[in-house]
Amino acid sequence: MRKKIVAGNWKMNTVLPEGEFLVKQLEFLTKEMETDVEIIVCPPFTHLATIGKLIKDNGIKICMGAQNCADHESGAYTGEVSVKMLKDVSCKYVILGHSERREYYGETSEKLYKKINLVINEGMVPIFCVGERLEERESGRHFEVVSEQIQEVLYKLRGVELDKVVVAYEPVWAIGTGRTATSDQAEEMHAYIRRVIASKFGEHADIIPILYGGSCKPSNAAEIFLKQNVDGGLIGGASLVAQDFIDIVKSF
Ligand code: 13P
Protein backbone atom coordinates (compact mmCIF):
# COMPACT_ATOMS: atom_id res chain seq x y z
CA MET A 1 0.00 0.00 0.00
CA ARG A 2 1.53 3.30 -1.08
CA LYS A 3 1.38 6.40 1.07
CA LYS A 4 -1.31 8.91 0.11
CA ILE A 5 -0.15 12.50 0.12
CA VAL A 6 -1.69 15.91 -0.48
CA ALA A 7 0.89 18.70 -0.38
CA GLY A 8 0.24 22.41 -0.65
CA ASN A 9 2.87 24.46 -2.45
CA TRP A 10 2.17 28.01 -1.34
CA LYS A 11 4.81 29.36 -3.74
CA MET A 12 5.62 33.05 -3.10
CA ASN A 13 2.29 33.83 -1.47
CA THR A 14 1.19 35.08 1.97
CA VAL A 15 3.02 37.11 4.57
CA LEU A 16 3.67 35.37 7.86
CA PRO A 17 0.45 36.34 9.73
CA GLU A 18 -1.59 35.13 6.74
CA GLY A 19 0.37 31.90 6.68
CA GLU A 20 -0.18 31.37 10.40
CA PHE A 21 -3.89 32.02 9.96
CA LEU A 22 -4.06 29.51 7.12
CA VAL A 23 -2.43 26.85 9.28
CA LYS A 24 -4.82 27.61 12.15
CA GLN A 25 -7.73 27.16 9.75
CA LEU A 26 -6.24 23.85 8.64
CA GLU A 27 -5.91 22.85 12.29
CA PHE A 28 -9.60 23.56 12.83
CA LEU A 29 -10.62 21.64 9.72
CA THR A 30 -8.46 18.60 10.45
CA LYS A 31 -9.11 18.33 14.19
CA GLU A 32 -11.91 15.79 14.06
CA MET A 33 -10.90 14.36 10.72
CA GLU A 34 -9.92 10.72 10.36
CA THR A 35 -7.64 10.31 7.39
CA ASP A 36 -4.80 8.16 6.14
CA VAL A 37 -3.62 10.98 3.88
CA GLU A 38 -0.36 12.74 4.77
CA ILE A 39 -1.17 16.45 4.62
CA ILE A 40 1.78 18.74 3.92
CA VAL A 41 2.13 22.50 3.69
CA CYS A 42 5.12 24.11 1.98
CA PRO A 43 5.18 27.79 3.00
CA PRO A 44 7.85 30.31 1.98
CA PHE A 45 11.22 30.15 3.81
CA THR A 46 10.45 33.14 6.05
CA HIS A 47 7.46 31.29 7.57
CA LEU A 48 9.06 27.94 8.29
CA ALA A 49 10.42 28.46 11.81
CA THR A 50 7.18 30.00 13.09
CA ILE A 51 4.84 27.60 11.34
CA GLY A 52 7.00 24.62 12.29
CA LYS A 53 6.64 25.63 15.94
CA LEU A 54 2.92 26.31 15.58
CA ILE A 55 2.38 22.81 14.19
CA LYS A 56 4.54 21.18 16.85
CA ASP A 57 3.21 23.10 19.87
CA ASN A 58 -0.41 22.48 18.93
CA GLY A 59 -0.08 18.88 17.76
CA ILE A 60 -1.56 19.83 14.37
CA LYS A 61 -1.89 16.79 12.13
CA ILE A 62 -0.02 18.22 9.18
CA CYS A 63 3.62 18.09 8.08
CA MET A 64 5.75 20.85 6.70
CA GLY A 65 7.99 21.07 3.68
CA ALA A 66 10.19 23.67 2.01
CA GLN A 67 9.94 24.76 -1.61
CA ASN A 68 13.65 24.50 -2.38
CA CYS A 69 17.06 24.10 -0.73
CA ALA A 70 20.71 24.87 -1.41
CA ASP A 71 22.89 22.51 -3.40
CA HIS A 72 25.68 22.76 -0.82
CA GLU A 73 25.81 21.68 2.80
CA SER A 74 26.93 25.01 4.28
CA GLY A 75 29.34 27.87 3.76
CA ALA A 76 29.74 30.99 1.66
CA TYR A 77 26.56 30.78 -0.46
CA THR A 78 24.86 34.12 0.09
CA GLY A 79 21.10 33.93 0.04
CA GLU A 80 20.86 30.15 0.17
CA VAL A 81 19.12 27.94 2.73
CA SER A 82 20.64 24.56 3.63
CA VAL A 83 18.83 21.29 4.28
CA LYS A 84 20.20 21.28 7.84
CA MET A 85 18.53 24.65 8.44
CA LEU A 86 15.27 23.28 7.07
CA LYS A 87 15.43 20.17 9.21
CA ASP A 88 16.16 22.30 12.25
CA VAL A 89 12.84 24.13 11.86
CA SER A 90 10.92 20.84 11.50
CA CYS A 91 10.70 20.48 7.74
CA LYS A 92 10.19 16.89 6.71
CA TYR A 93 9.84 17.43 2.95
CA VAL A 94 11.59 19.55 0.30
CA ILE A 95 10.09 20.24 -3.12
CA LEU A 96 12.84 19.91 -5.75
CA GLY A 97 12.88 20.65 -9.45
CA HIS A 98 9.58 22.47 -9.65
CA SER A 99 9.12 23.67 -13.23
CA GLU A 100 9.15 27.27 -12.03
CA ARG A 101 12.62 26.72 -10.58
CA ARG A 102 13.79 24.86 -13.67
CA GLU A 103 12.46 27.58 -15.95
CA TYR A 104 13.04 30.86 -14.09
CA TYR A 105 16.12 29.97 -12.03
CA GLY A 106 17.97 27.67 -14.39
CA GLU A 107 17.79 24.64 -12.15
CA THR A 108 19.56 21.80 -13.92
CA SER A 109 19.49 18.05 -13.39
CA GLU A 110 23.07 18.22 -12.08
CA LYS A 111 22.02 20.69 -9.40
CA LEU A 112 18.94 18.68 -8.58
CA TYR A 113 20.99 15.54 -8.14
CA LYS A 114 23.18 17.34 -5.59
CA LYS A 115 20.13 18.66 -3.78
CA ILE A 116 18.29 15.35 -3.72
CA ASN A 117 21.32 13.68 -2.15
CA LEU A 118 21.61 16.33 0.53
CA VAL A 119 17.91 16.03 1.35
CA ILE A 120 18.00 12.23 1.56
CA ASN A 121 21.22 12.23 3.59
CA GLU A 122 19.59 14.54 6.11
CA GLY A 123 16.75 12.03 6.50
CA MET A 124 14.22 14.27 4.79
CA VAL A 125 11.95 13.47 1.86
CA PRO A 126 12.37 15.10 -1.55
CA ILE A 127 9.27 15.76 -3.63
CA PHE A 128 10.90 15.55 -7.03
CA CYS A 129 8.92 17.32 -9.76
CA VAL A 130 8.86 16.40 -13.41
CA GLY A 131 6.65 17.49 -16.29
CA GLU A 132 6.60 18.57 -19.89
CA ARG A 133 5.87 21.96 -21.47
CA LEU A 134 2.90 22.50 -23.75
CA GLU A 135 4.97 22.45 -26.95
CA GLU A 136 6.60 19.22 -25.83
CA ARG A 137 3.23 17.57 -25.36
CA GLU A 138 1.88 18.94 -28.60
CA SER A 139 4.87 17.57 -30.49
CA GLY A 140 4.39 14.18 -28.84
CA ARG A 141 7.65 14.36 -26.86
CA HIS A 142 6.12 14.36 -23.37
CA PHE A 143 7.10 10.80 -22.45
CA GLU A 144 10.65 11.33 -23.65
CA VAL A 145 11.01 14.61 -21.71
CA VAL A 146 9.72 13.15 -18.45
CA SER A 147 11.81 10.01 -18.88
CA GLU A 148 14.93 12.15 -19.31
CA GLN A 149 14.15 14.21 -16.21
CA ILE A 150 13.87 10.98 -14.23
CA GLN A 151 16.94 9.32 -15.67
CA GLU A 152 19.15 12.37 -15.20
CA VAL A 153 18.47 12.49 -11.46
CA LEU A 154 16.72 9.47 -10.00
CA TYR A 155 18.70 6.86 -11.96
CA LYS A 156 21.84 8.02 -10.16
CA LEU A 157 20.38 7.07 -6.76
CA ARG A 158 20.64 3.68 -5.09
CA GLY A 159 17.44 1.68 -4.56
CA VAL A 160 17.39 2.37 -0.81
CA GLU A 161 17.70 6.07 -1.54
CA LEU A 162 14.97 5.99 -4.14
CA ASP A 163 12.63 4.52 -1.53
CA LYS A 164 12.74 7.90 0.25
CA VAL A 165 11.59 9.88 -2.79
CA VAL A 166 8.16 11.21 -3.69
CA VAL A 167 7.65 12.09 -7.36
CA ALA A 168 5.26 14.79 -8.55
CA TYR A 169 4.09 14.88 -12.15
CA GLU A 170 3.23 18.47 -13.01
CA PRO A 171 2.58 19.17 -16.67
CA VAL A 172 3.74 22.76 -17.11
CA TRP A 173 0.71 23.61 -19.28
CA ALA A 174 -1.59 22.73 -16.38
CA ILE A 175 0.14 24.79 -13.68
CA GLY A 176 -1.83 27.85 -12.68
CA THR A 177 -3.70 27.81 -15.98
CA GLY A 178 -6.98 26.27 -14.88
CA ARG A 179 -6.35 23.63 -17.54
CA THR A 180 -6.03 20.32 -15.69
CA ALA A 181 -4.74 17.15 -17.27
CA THR A 182 -7.63 14.73 -17.66
CA SER A 183 -7.58 11.86 -15.21
CA ASP A 184 -6.67 9.57 -18.12
CA GLN A 185 -3.75 11.79 -19.15
CA ALA A 186 -2.53 11.83 -15.56
CA GLU A 187 -2.86 8.06 -15.16
CA GLU A 188 -1.13 7.43 -18.49
CA MET A 189 1.89 9.50 -17.44
CA HIS A 190 1.96 8.21 -13.85
CA ALA A 191 1.94 4.60 -15.07
CA TYR A 192 4.70 5.50 -17.53
CA ILE A 193 6.78 7.14 -14.76
CA ARG A 194 6.41 4.00 -12.67
CA ARG A 195 7.58 1.87 -15.61
CA VAL A 196 10.60 4.11 -16.22
CA ILE A 197 11.54 3.82 -12.54
CA ALA A 198 10.89 0.06 -12.56
CA SER A 199 13.15 -0.51 -15.54
CA LYS A 200 16.07 0.61 -13.38
CA PHE A 201 14.92 -0.18 -9.85
CA GLY A 202 12.48 -3.08 -10.26
CA GLU A 203 9.95 -3.42 -7.49
CA HIS A 204 11.18 -0.28 -5.71
CA ALA A 205 8.93 1.49 -8.23
CA ASP A 206 5.84 -0.05 -6.64
CA ILE A 207 6.20 1.85 -3.38
CA ILE A 208 7.08 5.30 -4.69
CA PRO A 209 4.19 7.77 -4.29
CA ILE A 210 3.52 9.74 -7.49
CA LEU A 211 1.51 12.95 -7.00
CA TYR A 212 -0.33 14.90 -9.66
CA GLY A 213 -0.03 18.68 -9.80
CA GLY A 214 -1.55 21.32 -12.06
CA SER A 215 -4.85 23.13 -11.49
CA CYS A 216 -5.98 20.42 -9.09
CA LYS A 217 -9.05 21.58 -7.15
CA PRO A 218 -11.95 20.16 -5.15
CA SER A 219 -14.02 19.72 -8.32
CA ASN A 220 -11.52 17.50 -10.15
CA ALA A 221 -9.39 15.89 -7.42
CA ALA A 222 -11.64 12.88 -6.75
CA GLU A 223 -11.56 11.71 -10.37
CA ILE A 224 -7.79 12.09 -10.59
CA PHE A 225 -7.11 10.44 -7.21
CA LEU A 226 -9.22 7.46 -8.21
CA LYS A 227 -6.62 6.41 -10.74
CA GLN A 228 -4.43 3.48 -9.85
CA ASN A 229 -1.07 5.21 -10.18
CA VAL A 230 -2.05 8.56 -8.70
CA ASP A 231 -1.13 8.68 -5.01
CA GLY A 232 -2.12 12.24 -4.27
CA GLY A 233 -1.62 15.81 -5.34
CA LEU A 234 0.76 18.74 -5.24
CA ILE A 235 -1.56 21.70 -4.99
CA GLY A 236 -0.75 25.33 -5.79
CA GLY A 237 -3.54 27.91 -5.85
CA ALA A 238 -6.15 25.79 -4.10
CA SER A 239 -3.81 25.15 -1.16
CA LEU A 240 -4.10 28.83 -0.20
CA VAL A 241 -7.78 28.37 0.64
CA ALA A 242 -8.02 26.13 3.70
CA GLN A 243 -11.45 24.68 2.91
CA ASP A 244 -10.51 23.90 -0.71
CA PHE A 245 -7.26 22.27 0.37
CA ILE A 246 -9.01 20.05 2.90
CA ASP A 247 -11.79 19.25 0.42
CA ILE A 248 -9.05 18.00 -1.90
CA VAL A 249 -7.67 15.84 0.95
CA LYS A 250 -11.18 14.47 1.47
CA SER A 251 -11.47 13.61 -2.21
CA PHE A 252 -9.54 10.40 -1.58
P1 13P B 1 -1.68 25.14 -9.37
O1 13P B 1 -2.40 24.12 -8.52
O2 13P B 1 -1.89 26.53 -8.94
O3 13P B 1 -1.93 24.89 -10.83
O4 13P B 1 -0.10 24.86 -9.15
C1 13P B 1 0.38 23.57 -9.20
C2 13P B 1 1.78 23.57 -8.73
O5 13P B 1 2.66 24.11 -9.39
C3 13P B 1 2.08 22.94 -7.44
O6 13P B 1 3.44 22.81 -7.24
mmCIF file of C-alpha atoms and ligand atoms in Angstrom:
data_model
loop_
_atom_site.group_PDB
_atom_site.id
_atom_site.type_symbol
_atom_site.label_atom_id
_atom_site.label_comp_id
_atom_site.label_asym_id
_atom_site.label_seq_id
_atom_site.Cartn_x
_atom_site.Cartn_y
_atom_site.Cartn_z
ATOM 1 C CA MET A 1 0.000 0.000 0.000
ATOM 2 C CA ARG A 2 1.528 3.301 -1.076
ATOM 3 C CA LYS A 3 1.385 6.404 1.065
ATOM 4 C CA LYS A 4 -1.310 8.912 0.107
ATOM 5 C CA ILE A 5 -0.146 12.503 0.120
ATOM 6 C CA VAL A 6 -1.694 15.906 -0.477
ATOM 7 C CA ALA A 7 0.885 18.699 -0.378
ATOM 8 C CA GLY A 8 0.240 22.415 -0.648
ATOM 9 C CA ASN A 9 2.868 24.462 -2.446
ATOM 10 C CA TRP A 10 2.166 28.015 -1.344
ATOM 11 C CA LYS A 11 4.814 29.360 -3.745
ATOM 12 C CA MET A 12 5.619 33.050 -3.095
ATOM 13 C CA ASN A 13 2.289 33.831 -1.466
ATOM 14 C CA THR A 14 1.191 35.080 1.972
ATOM 15 C CA VAL A 15 3.021 37.114 4.568
ATOM 16 C CA LEU A 16 3.672 35.373 7.861
ATOM 17 C CA PRO A 17 0.455 36.337 9.734
ATOM 18 C CA GLU A 18 -1.587 35.134 6.742
ATOM 19 C CA GLY A 19 0.367 31.899 6.683
ATOM 20 C CA GLU A 20 -0.176 31.366 10.404
ATOM 21 C CA PHE A 21 -3.885 32.024 9.965
ATOM 22 C CA LEU A 22 -4.064 29.507 7.123
ATOM 23 C CA VAL A 23 -2.427 26.845 9.279
ATOM 24 C CA LYS A 24 -4.819 27.605 12.155
ATOM 25 C CA GLN A 25 -7.725 27.165 9.749
ATOM 26 C CA LEU A 26 -6.235 23.850 8.636
ATOM 27 C CA GLU A 27 -5.908 22.849 12.286
ATOM 28 C CA PHE A 28 -9.600 23.556 12.829
ATOM 29 C CA LEU A 29 -10.623 21.642 9.717
ATOM 30 C CA THR A 30 -8.464 18.601 10.451
ATOM 31 C CA LYS A 31 -9.106 18.329 14.193
ATOM 32 C CA GLU A 32 -11.907 15.789 14.059
ATOM 33 C CA MET A 33 -10.895 14.364 10.717
ATOM 34 C CA GLU A 34 -9.923 10.721 10.364
ATOM 35 C CA THR A 35 -7.635 10.310 7.389
ATOM 36 C CA ASP A 36 -4.795 8.156 6.144
ATOM 37 C CA VAL A 37 -3.618 10.985 3.881
ATOM 38 C CA GLU A 38 -0.357 12.741 4.768
ATOM 39 C CA ILE A 39 -1.171 16.450 4.621
ATOM 40 C CA ILE A 40 1.779 18.742 3.920
ATOM 41 C CA VAL A 41 2.134 22.504 3.694
ATOM 42 C CA CYS A 42 5.121 24.112 1.982
ATOM 43 C CA PRO A 43 5.179 27.791 2.996
ATOM 44 C CA PRO A 44 7.848 30.311 1.984
ATOM 45 C CA PHE A 45 11.218 30.149 3.810
ATOM 46 C CA THR A 46 10.453 33.137 6.049
ATOM 47 C CA HIS A 47 7.464 31.295 7.566
ATOM 48 C CA LEU A 48 9.058 27.938 8.287
ATOM 49 C CA ALA A 49 10.418 28.460 11.811
ATOM 50 C CA THR A 50 7.176 29.995 13.090
ATOM 51 C CA ILE A 51 4.840 27.604 11.340
ATOM 52 C CA GLY A 52 6.996 24.620 12.286
ATOM 53 C CA LYS A 53 6.642 25.634 15.939
ATOM 54 C CA LEU A 54 2.923 26.311 15.575
ATOM 55 C CA ILE A 55 2.381 22.809 14.187
ATOM 56 C CA LYS A 56 4.539 21.177 16.848
ATOM 57 C CA ASP A 57 3.209 23.099 19.875
ATOM 58 C CA ASN A 58 -0.412 22.476 18.933
ATOM 59 C CA GLY A 59 -0.082 18.884 17.759
ATOM 60 C CA ILE A 60 -1.556 19.829 14.371
ATOM 61 C CA LYS A 61 -1.893 16.789 12.132
ATOM 62 C CA ILE A 62 -0.021 18.224 9.183
ATOM 63 C CA CYS A 63 3.617 18.090 8.084
ATOM 64 C CA MET A 64 5.747 20.853 6.699
ATOM 65 C CA GLY A 65 7.993 21.068 3.677
ATOM 66 C CA ALA A 66 10.192 23.668 2.009
ATOM 67 C CA GLN A 67 9.939 24.760 -1.607
ATOM 68 C CA ASN A 68 13.648 24.502 -2.377
ATOM 69 C CA CYS A 69 17.060 24.102 -0.734
ATOM 70 C CA ALA A 70 20.712 24.874 -1.406
ATOM 71 C CA ASP A 71 22.893 22.512 -3.399
ATOM 72 C CA HIS A 72 25.679 22.764 -0.817
ATOM 73 C CA GLU A 73 25.814 21.681 2.799
ATOM 74 C CA SER A 74 26.928 25.014 4.284
ATOM 75 C CA GLY A 75 29.338 27.872 3.758
ATOM 76 C CA ALA A 76 29.736 30.994 1.656
ATOM 77 C CA TYR A 77 26.562 30.781 -0.459
ATOM 78 C CA THR A 78 24.857 34.119 0.088
ATOM 79 C CA GLY A 79 21.096 33.932 0.043
ATOM 80 C CA GLU A 80 20.856 30.151 0.166
ATOM 81 C CA VAL A 81 19.117 27.935 2.734
ATOM 82 C CA SER A 82 20.638 24.561 3.629
ATOM 83 C CA VAL A 83 18.828 21.295 4.282
ATOM 84 C CA LYS A 84 20.196 21.279 7.840
ATOM 85 C CA MET A 85 18.529 24.648 8.442
ATOM 86 C CA LEU A 86 15.269 23.277 7.066
ATOM 87 C CA LYS A 87 15.429 20.168 9.206
ATOM 88 C CA ASP A 88 16.165 22.297 12.254
ATOM 89 C CA VAL A 89 12.838 24.128 11.859
ATOM 90 C CA SER A 90 10.920 20.835 11.499
ATOM 91 C CA CYS A 91 10.696 20.478 7.744
ATOM 92 C CA LYS A 92 10.188 16.889 6.705
ATOM 93 C CA TYR A 93 9.838 17.430 2.952
ATOM 94 C CA VAL A 94 11.589 19.548 0.304
ATOM 95 C CA ILE A 95 10.091 20.237 -3.123
ATOM 96 C CA LEU A 96 12.836 19.909 -5.749
ATOM 97 C CA GLY A 97 12.877 20.646 -9.453
ATOM 98 C CA HIS A 98 9.582 22.471 -9.648
ATOM 99 C CA SER A 99 9.120 23.665 -13.232
ATOM 100 C CA GLU A 100 9.149 27.271 -12.030
ATOM 101 C CA ARG A 101 12.620 26.716 -10.577
ATOM 102 C CA ARG A 102 13.786 24.858 -13.669
ATOM 103 C CA GLU A 103 12.463 27.579 -15.949
ATOM 104 C CA TYR A 104 13.043 30.863 -14.091
ATOM 105 C CA TYR A 105 16.117 29.967 -12.035
ATOM 106 C CA GLY A 106 17.974 27.672 -14.386
ATOM 107 C CA GLU A 107 17.786 24.635 -12.147
ATOM 108 C CA THR A 108 19.558 21.798 -13.924
ATOM 109 C CA SER A 109 19.489 18.051 -13.388
ATOM 110 C CA GLU A 110 23.074 18.225 -12.084
ATOM 111 C CA LYS A 111 22.022 20.695 -9.402
ATOM 112 C CA LEU A 112 18.938 18.678 -8.582
ATOM 113 C CA TYR A 113 20.993 15.537 -8.136
ATOM 114 C CA LYS A 114 23.184 17.336 -5.591
ATOM 115 C CA LYS A 115 20.126 18.659 -3.781
ATOM 116 C CA ILE A 116 18.285 15.351 -3.721
ATOM 117 C CA ASN A 117 21.317 13.678 -2.154
ATOM 118 C CA LEU A 118 21.606 16.331 0.530
ATOM 119 C CA VAL A 119 17.907 16.033 1.353
ATOM 120 C CA ILE A 120 17.996 12.231 1.563
ATOM 121 C CA ASN A 121 21.219 12.228 3.594
ATOM 122 C CA GLU A 122 19.591 14.536 6.107
ATOM 123 C CA GLY A 123 16.746 12.027 6.504
ATOM 124 C CA MET A 124 14.224 14.274 4.794
ATOM 125 C CA VAL A 125 11.950 13.470 1.861
ATOM 126 C CA PRO A 126 12.373 15.101 -1.548
ATOM 127 C CA ILE A 127 9.273 15.765 -3.626
ATOM 128 C CA PHE A 128 10.897 15.546 -7.035
ATOM 129 C CA CYS A 129 8.918 17.325 -9.756
ATOM 130 C CA VAL A 130 8.863 16.396 -13.413
ATOM 131 C CA GLY A 131 6.648 17.486 -16.295
ATOM 132 C CA GLU A 132 6.600 18.575 -19.893
ATOM 133 C CA ARG A 133 5.870 21.964 -21.475
ATOM 134 C CA LEU A 134 2.901 22.503 -23.755
ATOM 135 C CA GLU A 135 4.965 22.454 -26.945
ATOM 136 C CA GLU A 136 6.600 19.216 -25.835
ATOM 137 C CA ARG A 137 3.229 17.567 -25.356
ATOM 138 C CA GLU A 138 1.885 18.945 -28.597
ATOM 139 C CA SER A 139 4.867 17.573 -30.489
ATOM 140 C CA GLY A 140 4.393 14.185 -28.838
ATOM 141 C CA ARG A 141 7.652 14.361 -26.860
ATOM 142 C CA HIS A 142 6.123 14.357 -23.372
ATOM 143 C CA PHE A 143 7.102 10.804 -22.450
ATOM 144 C CA GLU A 144 10.653 11.333 -23.654
ATOM 145 C CA VAL A 145 11.014 14.609 -21.709
ATOM 146 C CA VAL A 146 9.718 13.155 -18.452
ATOM 147 C CA SER A 147 11.811 10.014 -18.876
ATOM 148 C CA GLU A 148 14.931 12.152 -19.313
ATOM 149 C CA GLN A 149 14.149 14.212 -16.215
ATOM 150 C CA ILE A 150 13.870 10.978 -14.227
ATOM 151 C CA GLN A 151 16.943 9.325 -15.669
ATOM 152 C CA GLU A 152 19.154 12.373 -15.200
ATOM 153 C CA VAL A 153 18.473 12.493 -11.459
ATOM 154 C CA LEU A 154 16.724 9.465 -9.996
ATOM 155 C CA TYR A 155 18.697 6.858 -11.963
ATOM 156 C CA LYS A 156 21.836 8.022 -10.157
ATOM 157 C CA LEU A 157 20.383 7.066 -6.765
ATOM 158 C CA ARG A 158 20.636 3.679 -5.093
ATOM 159 C CA GLY A 159 17.444 1.678 -4.557
ATOM 160 C CA VAL A 160 17.392 2.371 -0.811
ATOM 161 C CA GLU A 161 17.696 6.073 -1.545
ATOM 162 C CA LEU A 162 14.969 5.987 -4.145
ATOM 163 C CA ASP A 163 12.632 4.518 -1.526
ATOM 164 C CA LYS A 164 12.738 7.896 0.254
ATOM 165 C CA VAL A 165 11.592 9.879 -2.785
ATOM 166 C CA VAL A 166 8.155 11.207 -3.689
ATOM 167 C CA VAL A 167 7.651 12.085 -7.362
ATOM 168 C CA ALA A 168 5.264 14.787 -8.551
ATOM 169 C CA TYR A 169 4.093 14.884 -12.146
ATOM 170 C CA GLU A 170 3.230 18.467 -13.006
ATOM 171 C CA PRO A 171 2.583 19.174 -16.674
ATOM 172 C CA VAL A 172 3.742 22.763 -17.112
ATOM 173 C CA TRP A 173 0.714 23.607 -19.275
ATOM 174 C CA ALA A 174 -1.592 22.727 -16.379
ATOM 175 C CA ILE A 175 0.144 24.792 -13.682
ATOM 176 C CA GLY A 176 -1.830 27.849 -12.677
ATOM 177 C CA THR A 177 -3.700 27.807 -15.979
ATOM 178 C CA GLY A 178 -6.977 26.268 -14.884
ATOM 179 C CA ARG A 179 -6.353 23.633 -17.539
ATOM 180 C CA THR A 180 -6.027 20.316 -15.686
ATOM 181 C CA ALA A 181 -4.738 17.148 -17.272
ATOM 182 C CA THR A 182 -7.628 14.727 -17.664
ATOM 183 C CA SER A 183 -7.580 11.862 -15.213
ATOM 184 C CA ASP A 184 -6.669 9.570 -18.119
ATOM 185 C CA GLN A 185 -3.750 11.785 -19.154
ATOM 186 C CA ALA A 186 -2.532 11.826 -15.556
ATOM 187 C CA GLU A 187 -2.856 8.061 -15.165
ATOM 188 C CA GLU A 188 -1.127 7.428 -18.487
ATOM 189 C CA MET A 189 1.889 9.495 -17.438
ATOM 190 C CA HIS A 190 1.960 8.210 -13.851
ATOM 191 C CA ALA A 191 1.945 4.603 -15.071
ATOM 192 C CA TYR A 192 4.702 5.504 -17.526
ATOM 193 C CA ILE A 193 6.784 7.136 -14.764
ATOM 194 C CA ARG A 194 6.415 4.001 -12.672
ATOM 195 C CA ARG A 195 7.577 1.870 -15.612
ATOM 196 C CA VAL A 196 10.602 4.113 -16.220
ATOM 197 C CA ILE A 197 11.541 3.824 -12.540
ATOM 198 C CA ALA A 198 10.888 0.059 -12.557
ATOM 199 C CA SER A 199 13.147 -0.512 -15.538
ATOM 200 C CA LYS A 200 16.071 0.609 -13.382
ATOM 201 C CA PHE A 201 14.919 -0.179 -9.851
ATOM 202 C CA GLY A 202 12.481 -3.084 -10.261
ATOM 203 C CA GLU A 203 9.949 -3.418 -7.489
ATOM 204 C CA HIS A 204 11.175 -0.279 -5.707
ATOM 205 C CA ALA A 205 8.933 1.494 -8.227
ATOM 206 C CA ASP A 206 5.841 -0.047 -6.638
ATOM 207 C CA ILE A 207 6.200 1.855 -3.384
ATOM 208 C CA ILE A 208 7.077 5.298 -4.691
ATOM 209 C CA PRO A 209 4.194 7.774 -4.294
ATOM 210 C CA ILE A 210 3.519 9.739 -7.490
ATOM 211 C CA LEU A 211 1.514 12.945 -7.004
ATOM 212 C CA TYR A 212 -0.329 14.896 -9.665
ATOM 213 C CA GLY A 213 -0.033 18.683 -9.797
ATOM 214 C CA GLY A 214 -1.549 21.322 -12.058
ATOM 215 C CA SER A 215 -4.855 23.132 -11.488
ATOM 216 C CA CYS A 216 -5.981 20.424 -9.086
ATOM 217 C CA LYS A 217 -9.051 21.579 -7.152
ATOM 218 C CA PRO A 218 -11.950 20.162 -5.149
ATOM 219 C CA SER A 219 -14.024 19.718 -8.317
ATOM 220 C CA ASN A 220 -11.524 17.498 -10.149
ATOM 221 C CA ALA A 221 -9.391 15.893 -7.416
ATOM 222 C CA ALA A 222 -11.637 12.878 -6.755
ATOM 223 C CA GLU A 223 -11.563 11.710 -10.368
ATOM 224 C CA ILE A 224 -7.789 12.088 -10.590
ATOM 225 C CA PHE A 225 -7.106 10.440 -7.209
ATOM 226 C CA LEU A 226 -9.223 7.463 -8.209
ATOM 227 C CA LYS A 227 -6.618 6.407 -10.735
ATOM 228 C CA GLN A 228 -4.426 3.476 -9.853
ATOM 229 C CA ASN A 229 -1.068 5.206 -10.184
ATOM 230 C CA VAL A 230 -2.045 8.556 -8.703
ATOM 231 C CA ASP A 231 -1.130 8.676 -5.010
ATOM 232 C CA GLY A 232 -2.118 12.243 -4.271
ATOM 233 C CA GLY A 233 -1.617 15.812 -5.335
ATOM 234 C CA LEU A 234 0.759 18.743 -5.240
ATOM 235 C CA ILE A 235 -1.561 21.697 -4.994
ATOM 236 C CA GLY A 236 -0.748 25.326 -5.793
ATOM 237 C CA GLY A 237 -3.539 27.908 -5.854
ATOM 238 C CA ALA A 238 -6.152 25.787 -4.097
ATOM 239 C CA SER A 239 -3.810 25.154 -1.156
ATOM 240 C CA LEU A 240 -4.102 28.827 -0.196
ATOM 241 C CA VAL A 241 -7.783 28.373 0.638
ATOM 242 C CA ALA A 242 -8.024 26.129 3.702
ATOM 243 C CA GLN A 243 -11.455 24.683 2.907
ATOM 244 C CA ASP A 244 -10.508 23.905 -0.711
ATOM 245 C CA PHE A 245 -7.263 22.272 0.369
ATOM 246 C CA ILE A 246 -9.013 20.054 2.901
ATOM 247 C CA ASP A 247 -11.790 19.245 0.423
ATOM 248 C CA ILE A 248 -9.047 18.004 -1.905
ATOM 249 C CA VAL A 249 -7.673 15.838 0.946
ATOM 250 C CA LYS A 250 -11.179 14.468 1.474
ATOM 251 C CA SER A 251 -11.468 13.607 -2.213
ATOM 252 C CA PHE A 252 -9.536 10.397 -1.582
HETATM 253 P P1 13P B 1 -1.675 25.136 -9.369
HETATM 254 O O1 13P B 1 -2.404 24.123 -8.518
HETATM 255 O O2 13P B 1 -1.885 26.530 -8.944
HETATM 256 O O3 13P B 1 -1.933 24.890 -10.832
HETATM 257 O O4 13P B 1 -0.104 24.863 -9.154
HETATM 258 C C1 13P B 1 0.377 23.570 -9.203
HETATM 259 C C2 13P B 1 1.781 23.568 -8.731
HETATM 260 O O5 13P B 1 2.658 24.107 -9.387
HETATM 261 C C3 13P B 1 2.076 22.942 -7.444
HETATM 262 O O6 13P B 1 3.442 22.805 -7.235
#
